[in-house]
Amino acid sequence: MSTFTFLRLAGVSAARCSGSSSFLAQRLGASAPLTSAVVQRKNLSLTPAKTGRTYGPQEESEKVDDIHHWVNERYVAAALIPIIPTALIYPHPVLDTLLIGAMVLHTHWRLSGVVQDYIHGPVLFKIGRLLVLALSICTFGSMCYFNYSDIGFARFIRLLYSEL
């Protein structure tokens, strides 16, 4: 629909719109001030919910625990670099178990970090941690079962890539 159709439905003629005087002034009437349509300015003040800056764990023992955890995560991540090709080149149940153990541990630590960073509240946080723990245990158990009762993880990956 055109603008004139809307104006015609509102009861305004085209001659009134094309005139020299303002359309808004015509609609409001000469006595209504145009400044009444302006919204009053309100003062806005922002106050922080917490004063000061938080840099991380406050206790010295918490800092040491976090540093050791971070270092252990990096050791597992660095250990995965030679474990993955070795397990794929020489498939063996021991190497498969080492590979899935390192992968599940690495994934468990990362998912725990996601829960810790993004799930808030005392109840949801505990439920999230329990779900991550249950998922990690089930994953490791099912992968160990697959390793010892079927062809194994590395042979499965080799078969998967050779068939594609």
Tab-separated table of C-alpha atoms in Angstrom:
chain	number	residue	atom	x	y	z
A	1	MET	CA	0.000	0.000	0.000
A	2	SER	CA	1.145	3.481	-0.699
A	3	THR	CA	1.488	6.307	1.782
A	4	PHE	CA	-1.510	8.098	0.331
A	5	THR	CA	-3.678	5.030	0.846
A	6	PHE	CA	-2.784	5.012	4.544
A	7	LEU	CA	-3.436	8.724	4.817
A	8	ARG	CA	-6.759	8.396	2.994
A	9	LEU	CA	-7.794	5.635	5.417
A	10	ALA	CA	-6.825	7.949	8.288
A	11	GLY	CA	-9.092	10.669	6.885
A	12	VAL	CA	-6.410	12.975	5.503
A	13	SER	CA	-6.758	14.284	1.972
A	14	ALA	CA	-3.873	14.513	-0.483
A	15	ALA	CA	-4.332	18.261	-0.690
A	16	ARG	CA	-3.585	18.629	3.033
A	17	CYS	CA	-0.361	16.619	2.692
A	18	SER	CA	0.963	18.647	-0.209
A	19	GLY	CA	0.258	22.030	1.388
A	20	SER	CA	2.864	24.443	2.668
A	21	SER	CA	2.086	23.929	6.345
A	22	SER	CA	3.318	20.966	8.341
A	23	PHE	CA	1.249	17.791	8.287
A	24	LEU	CA	1.910	17.178	12.005
A	25	ALA	CA	0.814	20.694	12.895
A	26	GLN	CA	-2.383	20.226	10.895
A	27	ARG	CA	-3.190	16.919	12.613
A	28	LEU	CA	-2.468	18.212	16.117
A	29	GLY	CA	-4.063	21.574	15.570
A	30	ALA	CA	-2.487	24.982	15.942
A	31	SER	CA	-2.931	25.093	19.702
A	32	ALA	CA	-1.012	21.865	20.523
A	33	PRO	CA	2.693	22.454	21.114
A	34	LEU	CA	5.012	20.168	19.163
A	35	THR	CA	7.451	19.855	22.046
A	36	SER	CA	4.996	17.791	24.083
A	37	ALA	CA	5.792	14.800	21.892
A	38	VAL	CA	9.445	14.835	22.981
A	39	VAL	CA	10.317	12.286	25.647
A	40	GLN	CA	11.645	13.712	28.875
A	41	ARG	CA	15.310	12.980	29.547
A	42	LYS	CA	15.958	10.689	32.517
A	43	ASN	CA	19.232	10.425	34.336
A	44	LEU	CA	20.817	6.970	34.210
A	45	SER	CA	23.422	5.873	36.683
A	46	LEU	CA	25.254	2.583	36.516
A	47	THR	CA	26.470	0.967	39.691
A	48	PRO	CA	28.594	-2.169	39.720
A	49	ALA	CA	27.200	-5.260	41.394
A	50	LYS	CA	30.608	-5.982	42.856
A	51	THR	CA	33.228	-3.445	43.831
A	52	GLY	CA	36.793	-4.134	42.839
A	53	ARG	CA	38.167	-6.516	40.256
A	54	THR	CA	38.310	-10.279	40.519
A	55	TYR	CA	41.451	-11.810	39.084
A	56	GLY	CA	40.767	-15.463	39.858
A	57	PRO	CA	41.173	-17.658	42.917
A	58	GLN	CA	41.959	-15.653	46.018
A	59	GLU	CA	43.541	-18.291	48.238
A	60	GLU	CA	47.136	-19.262	47.585
A	61	SER	CA	46.287	-22.979	47.817
A	62	GLU	CA	43.568	-22.537	45.166
A	63	LYS	CA	46.076	-20.892	42.839
A	64	VAL	CA	48.510	-23.784	43.242
A	65	ASP	CA	45.768	-26.372	42.610
A	66	ASP	CA	44.604	-24.544	39.490
A	67	ILE	CA	48.146	-24.258	38.167
A	68	HIS	CA	48.785	-27.980	38.694
A	69	HIS	CA	45.479	-28.843	37.020
A	70	TRP	CA	46.331	-26.611	34.054
A	71	VAL	CA	49.789	-28.199	33.731
A	72	ASN	CA	48.286	-31.705	33.861
A	73	GLU	CA	45.809	-30.771	31.126
A	74	ARG	CA	48.682	-29.603	28.938
A	75	TYR	CA	50.617	-32.828	29.585
A	76	VAL	CA	47.648	-34.927	28.461
A	77	ALA	CA	47.089	-32.717	25.408
A	78	ALA	CA	50.775	-32.964	24.483
A	79	ALA	CA	50.759	-36.731	25.075
A	80	LEU	CA	47.883	-37.131	22.615
A	81	ILE	CA	50.092	-35.867	19.781
A	82	PRO	CA	52.280	-39.018	19.625
A	83	ILE	CA	49.641	-41.413	20.993
A	84	ILE	CA	47.137	-40.883	18.157
A	85	PRO	CA	49.432	-41.733	15.231
A	86	THR	CA	51.126	-44.557	17.149
A	87	ALA	CA	47.791	-46.182	17.946
A	88	LEU	CA	46.625	-45.788	14.352
A	89	ILE	CA	49.827	-47.179	12.835
A	90	TYR	CA	50.214	-50.094	15.302
A	91	PRO	CA	46.718	-51.099	16.457
A	92	HIS	CA	46.912	-52.983	19.746
A	93	PRO	CA	44.472	-53.235	22.699
A	94	VAL	CA	46.970	-51.558	25.057
A	95	LEU	CA	47.516	-48.606	22.717
A	96	ASP	CA	43.761	-48.387	22.095
A	97	THR	CA	43.094	-48.238	25.833
A	98	LEU	CA	45.813	-45.606	26.287
A	99	LEU	CA	44.341	-43.578	23.432
A	100	ILE	CA	40.753	-43.671	24.615
A	101	GLY	CA	41.811	-43.061	28.211
A	102	ALA	CA	43.705	-39.903	27.240
A	103	MET	CA	40.906	-38.748	24.928
A	104	VAL	CA	38.173	-39.284	27.517
A	105	LEU	CA	40.243	-37.600	30.247
A	106	HIS	CA	40.983	-34.636	27.995
A	107	THR	CA	37.304	-34.331	27.026
A	108	HIS	CA	36.170	-34.711	30.644
A	109	TRP	CA	38.402	-31.869	31.790
A	110	ARG	CA	37.207	-29.585	28.982
A	111	LEU	CA	33.514	-30.338	29.570
A	112	SER	CA	34.032	-29.760	33.296
A	113	GLY	CA	35.521	-26.384	32.426
A	114	VAL	CA	32.485	-25.530	30.314
A	115	VAL	CA	30.149	-26.478	33.177
A	116	GLN	CA	32.221	-24.466	35.639
A	117	ASP	CA	32.291	-21.379	33.399
A	118	TYR	CA	28.764	-21.314	32.018
A	119	ILE	CA	26.392	-23.087	34.412
A	120	HIS	CA	25.512	-21.018	37.454
A	121	GLY	CA	23.521	-21.734	40.550
A	122	PRO	CA	24.178	-24.330	43.232
A	123	VAL	CA	21.748	-26.982	41.972
A	124	LEU	CA	22.371	-26.709	38.213
A	125	PHE	CA	26.132	-26.675	38.761
A	126	LYS	CA	26.007	-29.941	40.721
A	127	ILE	CA	23.706	-31.547	38.164
A	128	GLY	CA	26.009	-30.437	35.342
A	129	ARG	CA	29.088	-31.859	37.034
A	130	LEU	CA	27.314	-35.155	37.706
A	131	LEU	CA	26.174	-35.355	34.078
A	132	VAL	CA	29.711	-34.737	32.819
A	133	LEU	CA	31.071	-37.390	35.191
A	134	ALA	CA	28.402	-39.910	34.155
A	135	LEU	CA	29.024	-39.176	30.468
A	136	SER	CA	32.777	-39.645	30.897
A	137	ILE	CA	32.386	-42.912	32.804
A	138	CYS	CA	29.908	-44.305	30.267
A	139	THR	CA	32.107	-43.241	27.363
A	140	PHE	CA	35.231	-44.826	28.811
A	141	GLY	CA	33.381	-48.031	29.715
A	142	SER	CA	31.765	-48.388	26.309
A	143	MET	CA	35.025	-47.698	24.506
A	144	CYS	CA	36.855	-50.299	26.619
A	145	TYR	CA	34.089	-52.794	25.849
A	146	PHE	CA	34.442	-51.976	22.147
A	147	ASN	CA	38.227	-52.414	22.350
A	148	TYR	CA	38.152	-55.863	23.923
A	149	SER	CA	35.004	-57.375	22.387
A	150	ASP	CA	35.213	-56.002	18.850
A	151	ILE	CA	37.949	-54.878	16.439
A	152	GLY	CA	39.252	-52.038	18.634
A	153	PHE	CA	39.178	-48.276	18.355
A	154	ALA	CA	42.227	-47.785	16.090
A	155	ARG	CA	41.184	-50.537	13.683
A	156	PHE	CA	37.694	-49.037	13.566
A	157	ILE	CA	39.129	-45.608	12.660
A	158	ARG	CA	41.347	-47.184	9.983
A	159	LEU	CA	38.366	-49.118	8.603
A	160	LEU	CA	36.212	-46.007	8.674
A	161	TYR	CA	38.730	-44.008	6.628
A	162	SER	CA	39.508	-46.841	4.213
A	163	GLU	CA	35.811	-47.376	3.411
A	164	LEU	CA	35.061	-43.706	2.854
